[in-house]
Structures are given as C-alpha cells and as structure tokens.
Tab-separated table of C-alpha atoms in Angstrom:
chain	number	residue	atom	x	y	z
A	111	MET	CA	4.813	-49.841	106.486
A	112	LEU	CA	6.204	-46.498	105.257
A	113	LEU	CA	9.818	-45.874	104.622
A	114	LEU	CA	11.242	-42.429	104.356
A	115	LYS	CA	14.830	-42.238	102.648
A	116	GLY	CA	17.396	-39.751	102.867
A	117	ALA	CA	15.830	-36.951	104.697
A	118	ARG	CA	18.117	-34.917	106.885
A	119	THR	CA	16.426	-35.339	110.111
A	120	PHE	CA	16.058	-33.139	113.258
A	121	ALA	CA	14.731	-35.542	115.954
A	122	PRO	CA	14.993	-32.491	117.312
A	123	GLN	CA	18.984	-33.013	117.556
A	124	ASP	CA	20.522	-33.331	113.811
A	125	LEU	CA	20.804	-36.842	112.803
A	126	GLY	CA	21.897	-36.078	109.465
A	127	SER	CA	20.246	-37.931	106.395
A	128	VAL	CA	19.002	-40.971	107.641
A	129	ASP	CA	16.232	-43.792	106.623
A	130	ILE	CA	13.189	-44.032	108.887
A	131	LEU	CA	10.914	-47.257	108.767
A	132	VAL	CA	7.539	-46.792	110.239
A	133	GLY	CA	4.958	-49.414	110.932
A	134	ALA	CA	1.424	-49.498	113.001
A	135	GLY	CA	1.908	-45.558	113.370
A	136	GLU	CA	5.351	-45.678	115.295
A	137	VAL	CA	9.113	-45.454	114.347
A	138	LEU	CA	10.488	-48.899	114.056
A	139	ALA	CA	14.015	-48.114	112.841
A	140	ILE	CA	16.335	-45.372	112.115
A	141	GLU	CA	19.388	-46.068	110.037
A	142	SER	CA	21.782	-44.554	107.593
A	143	GLY	CA	21.454	-46.336	104.273
A	144	MET	CA	18.853	-49.035	105.117
A	145	GLY	CA	18.900	-51.995	102.910
A	146	PRO	CA	16.410	-53.927	101.113
A	147	MET	CA	12.968	-54.744	102.956
A	148	PRO	CA	11.861	-58.258	103.450
A	149	VAL	CA	8.281	-57.125	102.964
A	150	GLU	CA	6.738	-54.678	100.670
A	151	VAL	CA	6.842	-51.154	102.063
A	152	GLU	CA	5.635	-47.709	100.540
A	153	THR	CA	8.818	-45.745	99.777
A	154	LEU	CA	9.209	-41.789	100.102
A	155	ASP	CA	12.611	-40.389	98.660
A	156	LEU	CA	13.132	-37.492	100.550
A	157	SER	CA	16.536	-36.835	99.512
A	158	GLY	CA	16.918	-32.699	99.744
A	159	PHE	CA	14.029	-32.528	102.210
A	160	ALA	CA	14.382	-31.741	106.257
A	161	LEU	CA	12.271	-33.946	108.646
A	162	THR	CA	11.039	-32.876	112.027
A	163	PRO	CA	8.805	-33.893	114.572
A	164	GLY	CA	5.254	-32.565	114.103
A	165	LEU	CA	4.190	-29.473	116.149
A	166	ILE	CA	2.268	-30.003	119.435
A	167	ASP	CA	-0.156	-27.146	119.911
A	168	LEU	CA	-1.259	-27.458	123.670
A	169	HIS	CA	-3.772	-24.832	123.458
A	170	VAL	CA	-6.176	-24.612	120.269
A	171	HIS	CA	-9.990	-23.889	120.227
A	172	PHE	CA	-10.451	-26.556	117.617
A	173	ALA	CA	-14.301	-26.905	118.533
A	174	GLY	CA	-14.739	-23.217	118.132
A	175	ALA	CA	-14.761	-20.348	120.792
A	176	GLY	CA	-15.138	-16.602	121.125
A	177	GLY	CA	-18.681	-14.923	121.558
A	178	GLU	CA	-17.291	-11.475	123.059
A	179	GLY	CA	-19.627	-9.303	120.888
A	180	GLY	CA	-22.632	-11.593	120.693
A	181	PRO	CA	-23.480	-14.582	118.989
A	182	LEU	CA	-22.317	-13.313	115.384
A	183	PHE	CA	-18.769	-13.484	116.892
A	184	ARG	CA	-18.827	-17.239	117.534
A	185	ALA	CA	-15.895	-18.959	116.040
A	186	GLU	CA	-16.539	-21.783	113.996
A	187	PRO	CA	-14.958	-25.225	114.649
A	188	LEU	CA	-11.397	-25.849	113.025
A	189	SER	CA	-11.077	-28.338	110.085
A	190	VAL	CA	-8.324	-30.770	110.184
A	191	SER	CA	-6.776	-29.380	107.259
A	192	SER	CA	-6.467	-25.940	108.687
A	193	LEU	CA	-4.257	-27.679	111.443
A	194	LEU	CA	-2.248	-29.990	108.984
A	195	GLU	CA	-1.298	-27.164	106.788
A	196	SER	CA	0.094	-25.476	109.850
A	197	GLY	CA	2.046	-28.489	110.903
A	198	ILE	CA	0.260	-29.414	114.020
A	199	THR	CA	0.097	-33.407	114.217
A	200	THR	CA	-1.057	-33.173	118.021
A	201	ALA	CA	-3.697	-30.652	119.344
A	202	VAL	CA	-5.107	-29.862	122.641
A	203	GLY	CA	-8.666	-28.358	122.782
A	204	LEU	CA	-10.365	-26.336	125.277
A	205	LEU	CA	-13.332	-23.709	126.074
A	206	GLY	CA	-12.716	-20.112	126.317
A	207	THR	CA	-14.705	-17.340	127.694
A	208	ASP	CA	-18.042	-18.938	126.744
A	209	GLY	CA	-18.623	-21.922	129.406
A	210	TYR	CA	-22.310	-21.419	129.372
A	211	ALA	CA	-23.705	-22.065	125.642
A	212	ARG	CA	-20.525	-24.543	124.808
A	213	SER	CA	-19.598	-27.409	126.667
A	214	VAL	CA	-16.603	-29.670	127.528
A	215	MET	CA	-18.521	-32.501	125.895
A	216	GLU	CA	-18.697	-30.752	122.783
A	217	VAL	CA	-14.861	-30.120	122.879
A	218	LEU	CA	-14.493	-33.879	123.391
A	219	GLN	CA	-16.670	-34.863	120.483
A	220	LYS	CA	-14.718	-32.402	118.090
A	221	ALA	CA	-11.728	-33.963	119.377
A	222	TYR	CA	-12.692	-37.638	118.652
A	223	ALA	CA	-13.605	-36.165	115.116
A	224	LEU	CA	-10.339	-34.941	114.549
A	225	GLU	CA	-8.517	-38.073	115.831
A	226	ALA	CA	-10.681	-40.059	113.283
A	227	GLN	CA	-9.476	-37.907	110.628
A	228	GLY	CA	-5.856	-38.732	111.145
A	229	ILE	CA	-4.332	-36.262	114.156
A	230	SER	CA	-3.797	-36.918	117.855
A	231	THR	CA	-6.100	-35.097	120.179
A	232	TYR	CA	-6.558	-34.279	123.897
A	233	ILE	CA	-8.354	-31.695	125.958
A	234	TYR	CA	-8.715	-29.869	129.083
A	235	THR	CA	-11.851	-29.741	131.221
A	236	GLY	CA	-13.500	-26.441	132.376
A	237	SER	CA	-13.670	-22.906	131.158
A	238	TYR	CA	-12.537	-19.406	132.374
A	239	LYS	CA	-15.159	-19.734	135.053
A	240	ILE	CA	-15.582	-21.280	138.449
A	241	PRO	CA	-17.151	-23.369	139.300
A	242	SER	CA	-15.591	-25.602	136.564
A	243	VAL	CA	-17.881	-26.898	133.873
A	244	THR	CA	-16.795	-30.615	133.182
A	245	ILE	CA	-18.105	-33.694	131.754
A	246	THR	CA	-18.931	-35.886	134.563
A	247	GLY	CA	-19.445	-33.032	137.263
A	248	ASP	CA	-16.270	-33.449	138.998
A	249	VAL	CA	-12.904	-32.086	137.874
A	250	THR	CA	-10.969	-35.178	139.390
A	251	VAL	CA	-13.438	-37.581	137.906
A	252	ASP	CA	-13.086	-36.108	134.367
A	253	ILE	CA	-9.221	-36.227	134.520
A	254	MET	CA	-9.324	-39.824	135.776
A	255	ALA	CA	-11.984	-41.332	133.792
A	256	VAL	CA	-11.809	-39.522	130.396
A	257	GLU	CA	-8.560	-40.421	128.605
A	258	LYS	CA	-8.426	-37.379	126.541
A	259	VAL	CA	-8.654	-35.007	129.495
A	260	LEU	CA	-5.073	-34.003	130.726
A	261	GLY	CA	-6.210	-31.263	132.941
A	262	LEU	CA	-8.008	-28.245	133.941
A	263	LYS	CA	-8.237	-24.655	132.409
A	264	ILE	CA	-9.550	-21.670	134.039
A	265	ALA	CA	-8.882	-17.750	133.817
A	266	ILE	CA	-7.047	-15.769	136.120
A	267	ALA	CA	-5.916	-11.973	136.422
A	268	ASP	CA	-8.642	-11.310	133.720
A	269	HIS	CA	-11.873	-9.265	133.931
A	270	ARG	CA	-13.742	-12.224	132.165
A	271	SER	CA	-12.679	-14.398	134.822
A	272	SER	CA	-14.357	-15.464	138.330
A	273	HIS	CA	-11.555	-13.960	140.150
A	274	PRO	CA	-10.963	-16.946	142.310
A	275	THR	CA	-9.846	-16.466	145.970
A	276	VAL	CA	-6.716	-18.102	147.088
A	277	GLU	CA	-8.498	-20.832	148.827
A	278	GLU	CA	-10.810	-21.612	145.725
A	279	PHE	CA	-7.675	-21.644	143.765
A	280	ILE	CA	-5.791	-23.912	146.045
A	281	ARG	CA	-8.547	-26.577	146.134
A	282	LEU	CA	-8.784	-26.403	142.206
A	283	ALA	CA	-5.027	-27.108	142.175
A	284	SER	CA	-5.268	-29.946	144.704
A	285	GLN	CA	-7.974	-31.729	142.521
A	286	VAL	CA	-5.779	-31.345	139.625
A	287	ARG	CA	-2.629	-32.787	141.617
A	288	VAL	CA	-4.698	-35.746	143.136
A	289	ALA	CA	-6.088	-36.471	139.564
A	290	GLY	CA	-2.802	-36.668	138.366
A	291	ILE	CA	-1.297	-39.104	140.645
A	292	LEU	CA	-4.500	-41.290	140.617
A	293	SER	CA	-4.430	-41.353	136.727
A	294	GLY	CA	-0.899	-41.573	135.754
A	295	LYS	CA	-1.007	-38.347	133.981
A	296	VAL	CA	1.034	-35.215	134.673
A	297	GLY	CA	-2.198	-33.144	135.706
A	298	ILE	CA	-2.183	-29.843	134.027
A	299	PHE	CA	-3.521	-26.812	135.481
A	300	HIS	CA	-3.711	-24.579	132.596
A	301	LEU	CA	-4.152	-20.991	133.306
A	302	HIS	CA	-5.380	-18.246	130.959
A	303	VAL	CA	-3.744	-15.127	132.185
A	304	GLY	CA	-5.037	-11.864	131.486
A	305	THR	CA	-3.559	-8.190	132.331
A	306	CYS	CA	-4.776	-7.717	135.693
A	307	PRO	CA	-1.927	-6.412	138.014
A	308	ASP	CA	0.524	-8.952	139.518
A	309	PRO	CA	-0.988	-11.600	137.343
A	310	LEU	CA	0.708	-14.696	138.911
A	311	SER	CA	0.476	-13.683	142.368
A	312	ILE	CA	-2.124	-16.373	143.056
A	313	VAL	CA	0.152	-19.169	141.681
A	314	ARG	CA	2.727	-18.110	144.079
A	315	GLU	CA	0.729	-17.656	147.182
A	316	THR	CA	-0.563	-21.248	146.297
A	317	ASN	CA	2.987	-22.636	145.911
A	318	LYS	CA	3.863	-20.939	149.376
A	319	ARG	CA	1.016	-22.293	151.083
A	320	THR	CA	0.995	-25.910	149.665
A	321	SER	CA	3.495	-28.540	148.591
A	322	ILE	CA	1.769	-28.560	145.159
A	323	PRO	CA	4.853	-28.617	142.570
A	324	LEU	CA	5.035	-25.994	139.997
A	325	TYR	CA	5.103	-28.089	137.305
A	326	HIS	CA	1.433	-28.647	137.507
A	327	PHE	CA	0.838	-24.942	136.606
A	328	LEU	CA	0.881	-23.858	132.927
A	329	PRO	CA	0.070	-20.147	132.592
A	330	THR	CA	-0.483	-19.240	128.974
A	331	HIS	CA	-0.969	-15.869	126.962
A	332	MET	CA	2.394	-14.695	128.664
A	333	ASN	CA	3.176	-12.351	125.922
A	334	ARG	CA	-0.103	-10.474	126.156
A	335	ASN	CA	1.738	-7.140	126.724
A	336	GLU	CA	5.279	-6.148	127.930
A	337	THR	CA	4.279	-6.157	131.699
A	338	VAL	CA	2.982	-9.934	131.555
A	339	LEU	CA	6.164	-10.875	129.336
A	340	GLU	CA	8.099	-9.694	132.602
A	341	GLU	CA	6.216	-11.771	134.827
A	342	ALA	CA	6.686	-14.805	132.536
A	343	LEU	CA	10.602	-14.025	132.642
A	344	LYS	CA	10.476	-13.599	136.431
A	345	PHE	CA	8.181	-16.887	136.894
A	346	ALA	CA	10.334	-18.965	134.570
A	347	LEU	CA	13.283	-17.861	136.629
A	348	GLU	CA	11.876	-19.059	139.622
A	349	GLY	CA	11.145	-22.591	138.370
A	350	GLY	CA	8.027	-22.307	136.387
A	351	ASN	CA	6.928	-23.121	133.095
A	352	VAL	CA	5.303	-20.570	130.819
A	353	ASP	CA	3.513	-20.678	127.452
A	354	PHE	CA	3.440	-17.931	124.782
A	355	THR	CA	0.798	-17.485	122.157
A	356	ALA	CA	1.775	-17.199	118.416
A	357	ILE	CA	-0.419	-14.007	117.738
A	358	SER	CA	-0.210	-12.000	114.636
A	359	ASP	CA	-1.205	-8.641	116.459
A	360	MET	CA	1.969	-6.576	115.922
A	361	LYS	CA	1.103	-4.400	118.700
A	362	ARG	CA	1.943	-7.309	121.308
A	363	PRO	CA	5.203	-8.824	121.946
A	364	GLN	CA	5.750	-11.886	119.059
A	365	ALA	CA	6.012	-15.426	120.639
A	366	HIS	CA	9.526	-15.733	118.989
A	367	GLU	CA	10.768	-12.462	120.281
A	368	ALA	CA	9.287	-13.732	123.772
A	369	VAL	CA	11.292	-16.794	123.551
A	370	LEU	CA	14.645	-15.118	122.641
A	371	LYS	CA	13.856	-12.412	125.698
A	372	LEU	CA	13.913	-15.421	128.266
A	373	LEU	CA	16.696	-17.251	126.740
A	374	GLU	CA	18.919	-14.100	126.669
A	375	ALA	CA	17.935	-13.644	130.524
A	376	GLY	CA	19.108	-17.081	131.437
A	377	VAL	CA	16.039	-18.955	131.260
A	378	SER	CA	16.300	-22.570	130.522
A	379	LEU	CA	14.941	-23.581	127.142
A	380	ASP	CA	12.897	-26.430	128.810
A	381	ARG	CA	10.689	-24.086	130.454
A	382	ILE	CA	9.164	-22.488	127.571
A	383	THR	CA	6.467	-23.495	125.122
A	384	VAL	CA	4.456	-21.795	122.455
A	385	SER	CA	0.896	-22.598	121.189
A	386	SER	CA	-1.547	-21.027	118.626
A	387	ASP	CA	-4.985	-20.214	120.639
A	388	ALA	CA	-6.233	-20.726	117.008
A	389	GLY	CA	-10.094	-20.709	116.786
A	390	GLY	CA	-10.291	-18.271	119.677
A	391	SER	CA	-11.106	-14.823	119.615
A	392	SER	CA	-8.710	-11.669	120.211
A	393	PRO	CA	-10.920	-9.222	121.465
A	394	LEU	CA	-9.849	-5.418	121.676
A	395	PHE	CA	-11.308	-3.258	124.530
A	396	ASP	CA	-10.901	0.289	124.872
A	397	PRO	CA	-9.467	1.889	128.194
A	398	ASP	CA	-13.023	1.738	129.668
A	399	GLY	CA	-13.463	-1.868	128.946
A	400	ARG	CA	-15.845	-1.244	126.101
A	401	LEU	CA	-15.356	-3.904	123.178
A	402	LEU	CA	-14.271	-2.425	119.944
A	403	ASP	CA	-13.127	-5.189	117.719
A	404	VAL	CA	-12.795	-9.209	117.677
A	405	LYS	CA	-10.479	-11.056	115.521
A	406	ILE	CA	-10.244	-14.786	115.265
A	407	THR	CA	-6.884	-16.559	115.639
A	408	THR	CA	-5.589	-19.047	113.059
A	409	PRO	CA	-3.597	-22.229	113.406
A	410	GLN	CA	-0.872	-20.786	110.704
A	411	ASN	CA	0.407	-18.421	113.311
A	412	LEU	CA	1.947	-21.439	115.044
A	413	LEU	CA	4.075	-22.542	112.095
A	414	ASN	CA	4.854	-18.875	111.245
A	415	GLN	CA	6.387	-18.356	114.908
A	416	PHE	CA	8.022	-21.556	114.575
A	417	LEU	CA	9.900	-20.689	111.361
A	418	ARG	CA	10.640	-17.039	112.796
A	419	LEU	CA	12.309	-18.904	115.890
A	420	LEU	CA	14.137	-21.435	113.500
A	421	ASP	CA	15.885	-18.474	111.763
A	422	ALA	CA	16.883	-17.075	115.176
A	423	ILE	CA	18.149	-20.091	117.070
A	424	GLY	CA	18.020	-23.135	114.382
A	425	PRO	CA	15.905	-26.234	114.262
A	426	GLU	CA	17.028	-28.101	117.136
A	427	ARG	CA	16.387	-25.457	119.732
A	428	ALA	CA	13.117	-24.243	117.949
A	429	LEU	CA	11.758	-27.800	117.851
A	430	ALA	CA	12.204	-28.178	121.490
A	431	VAL	CA	10.099	-25.356	122.032
A	432	PHE	CA	7.219	-26.469	119.682
A	433	SER	CA	7.533	-30.017	120.013
A	434	ALA	CA	9.564	-31.796	122.459
A	435	ASN	CA	8.595	-29.305	125.397
A	436	PRO	CA	5.012	-29.496	124.867
A	437	ALA	CA	4.960	-33.507	124.942
A	438	LYS	CA	6.911	-33.441	128.286
A	439	ARG	CA	4.855	-30.667	129.451
A	440	LEU	CA	1.676	-32.748	128.697
A	441	GLY	CA	3.123	-35.891	129.711
A	442	LEU	CA	2.765	-37.532	126.121
A	443	ARG	CA	5.910	-39.869	126.672
A	444	HIS	CA	5.581	-41.171	122.959
A	445	LYS	CA	5.486	-37.717	121.030
A	446	GLY	CA	7.795	-34.947	120.380
A	447	LYS	CA	10.776	-36.556	119.026
A	448	ILE	CA	11.767	-38.969	116.220
A	449	GLU	CA	13.183	-41.873	118.016
A	450	GLY	CA	12.427	-45.730	117.990
A	451	GLY	CA	9.116	-46.451	119.547
A	452	PHE	CA	7.984	-42.886	119.226
A	453	ASP	CA	4.524	-41.840	117.392
A	454	ALA	CA	5.303	-41.185	113.525
A	455	ASP	CA	4.340	-37.646	113.371
A	456	PHE	CA	6.394	-35.834	111.089
A	457	LEU	CA	6.637	-32.374	109.087
A	458	ILE	CA	8.692	-32.593	105.579
A	459	PHE	CA	10.171	-29.284	104.614
A	460	ASP	CA	12.158	-28.388	101.549
A	461	ASP	CA	15.417	-26.548	101.654
A	462	ALA	CA	14.097	-23.338	101.910
A	463	TRP	CA	11.630	-24.528	105.094
A	464	SER	CA	8.522	-24.285	103.180
A	465	LEU	CA	6.116	-27.012	104.701
A	466	ARG	CA	5.802	-29.776	101.832
A	467	GLY	CA	4.335	-32.848	103.900
A	468	VAL	CA	2.806	-34.140	106.772
A	469	VAL	CA	3.039	-37.668	108.269
A	470	ALA	CA	0.664	-38.342	111.284
A	471	LYS	CA	0.352	-41.665	112.938
A	472	GLY	CA	2.679	-43.218	110.104
A	473	SER	CA	0.669	-41.880	107.163
A	474	LEU	CA	1.393	-38.959	104.695
A	475	ILE	CA	-2.020	-37.100	105.081
A	476	TRP	CA	-1.090	-33.716	103.743
A	477	GLY	CA	1.206	-32.376	100.900
A	478	LYS	CA	2.297	-34.110	97.815
A	479	ILE	CA	6.058	-35.084	97.814
C-alpha cells in the first residue's frame, strides 16, 4: 500500500490538504490527518505539493502514424516515458491516414505493451477509410469482443477520407450504437474532422434521420482553423460533444483558446475535451493540395495546454476538460477523479505547477519526490 500525505488535492474539486491511502491500484481512503496504519505502508510526504487526477488522452497515436510524404515520414511508436513525463496515465490509441501498411492489431499490441509498463490503455478500431479496417472483420464484433476497443474512428470532411455517403455513415453509426448496447460500453464514433465546407453536416443529417443519440459522436481536431472552431461552437450549443487538439502550431487556434471561446459563448464545460494527437503527423499542404511539410506531434503538448488552461480558469475546471470529461466521454467510470474506489492515477505538481511525479495504478512510476 501507498500513503500520500498532506498534498493539496484537486479531485477535481479542491479537497484541501488531505492524506490518501492507496492499495491494489485504487483509492482506499481519503482523510485529513490519517492516523497510524495497522500494516506497513510506503509513505510519501507531499506537503507543499498539489495532487490531481492523471490526464486522460483520448486520441494518441502511440503505435505511430503519419506517412504523408512517403515511408521516411512514418512516425515511430511512442515510449511510455514520453507519455508519463506529459502527465498521461490513460491513453487511447488509434490509426490515422494509413490503414493499409498499419493495422488495428498493431495498435492493440502496443496498447498491451504500454499497459504492462504501468499505464492504462484503450484503442479505437478503424482508420480514416471505409470500409473500416478491424481486428475481427466486423466493427461491432471488435467493440463487443475486444475489451480495449471503445469505438470506431473514421475521417470526415477531409481530402484523405473515403468521403462516406450519409447512408454509409448511418450504417457505421448504427454498428457503433448496437455494439455499445451489447457490450455495456458507451460506443464512441470518433470522427477525424478535416477542413471541407460544413464539416459536421453528415452528423447533423444522421441525427435528423435516426434516433442515434448525439453522445455517440465525438468529432476531434475541432480547432483546426477558425471555421472549424465555429462549427465546434455551434455543435456544442446544439448538444454535441467536441474535442480539441493540443497542437503547438501557432497559426491555428490553440486548444486552451478554443475552450475559453466556447465557455464564453455559454457552452457547458462538460461538452469539451482536449487530446494530444501525439505520434501523428501534422502535414502542411499548399492551396493546390501539394504536401509542403510534415511535423510529428508530441505528448508534451497536452500537458502544456492543460497548464495554459489552468492559468485561465483554475485547476478544478481545467481538470474537468483533461481528466473528468474524457473519462465520462469514454465510459471509464473508475477514472478521471480522486475518489474512493477510483483508480489511483495521480499527478504531483510543485507550487509552481511543474510536474514532479506520476502515480499510475497506485505506484509512483515517474519522477522523484
């Protein structure tokens, strides 16, 4: 067991300075001034530190991605240390443009490897294209039969997508919906959104023509440009959920700026998440569609954007966007908060909000306190 003493704890709500007892990977007790233990425990004195839930990254290419520009531009898989030093204790992997040379099975195997190294992992089946690449040959069966598969990813409104028709999109959404019902999962239809005009029209048309609830749809990269960001605002006000990307490209709206824009417009905080897109490529095309440059995104962007948002709205609300909301969106009922019975995934910050340690599954696995 592990006893963390005296940290000012944001769960995300401010609990003040408390002691937290951890065992078997979960929170056993939270008290102020916890007395002597009846058994021997490892103790960390965290007086003067802040403790928060770990960040949940619901879109990260931990098995590598990219490939625009040719084989030399394929991104390498991410190391567990690169995720931990970015405060990520739960990561959801996926394919990108390349659903041909890369496979969902490859993503699944990397997920198992990272899990063995101490963090929690999940994946989406599919890639940009349709018909969707899968593990079992069927989207519904993937979600039902493979515990780590939380949903399906495709691309829409992008020149690299398969440009699905509304009918094709409805059939895929129905598969995700049924898989969620039969598996007891939420069933996430994760949508890479590009820059084509009216990018969410296919989602709205599906919602109008079917009874599939909006909570299944999670469009991401919704801060790709100002036009897409306006679509994010509109969709969120209509009752949809949106995900922003923690990019470092200053020519695009930054994730923390996008969050603030939506909050100022009256969007509920629980509609918003931010993910890293780490390990993926960020290609730059000229007006004629020719590839000019490719950059590989990093996990550190997620922590950077969290801290920028924290400066603007405080730790309690910022943690909702980066921890509690992603857990709720994905149906991870035991993650995203510091509560009894929840997974013991914590970040330890000093008084300047510099990351000093990471606890995952109840063990201090990164940093020195």
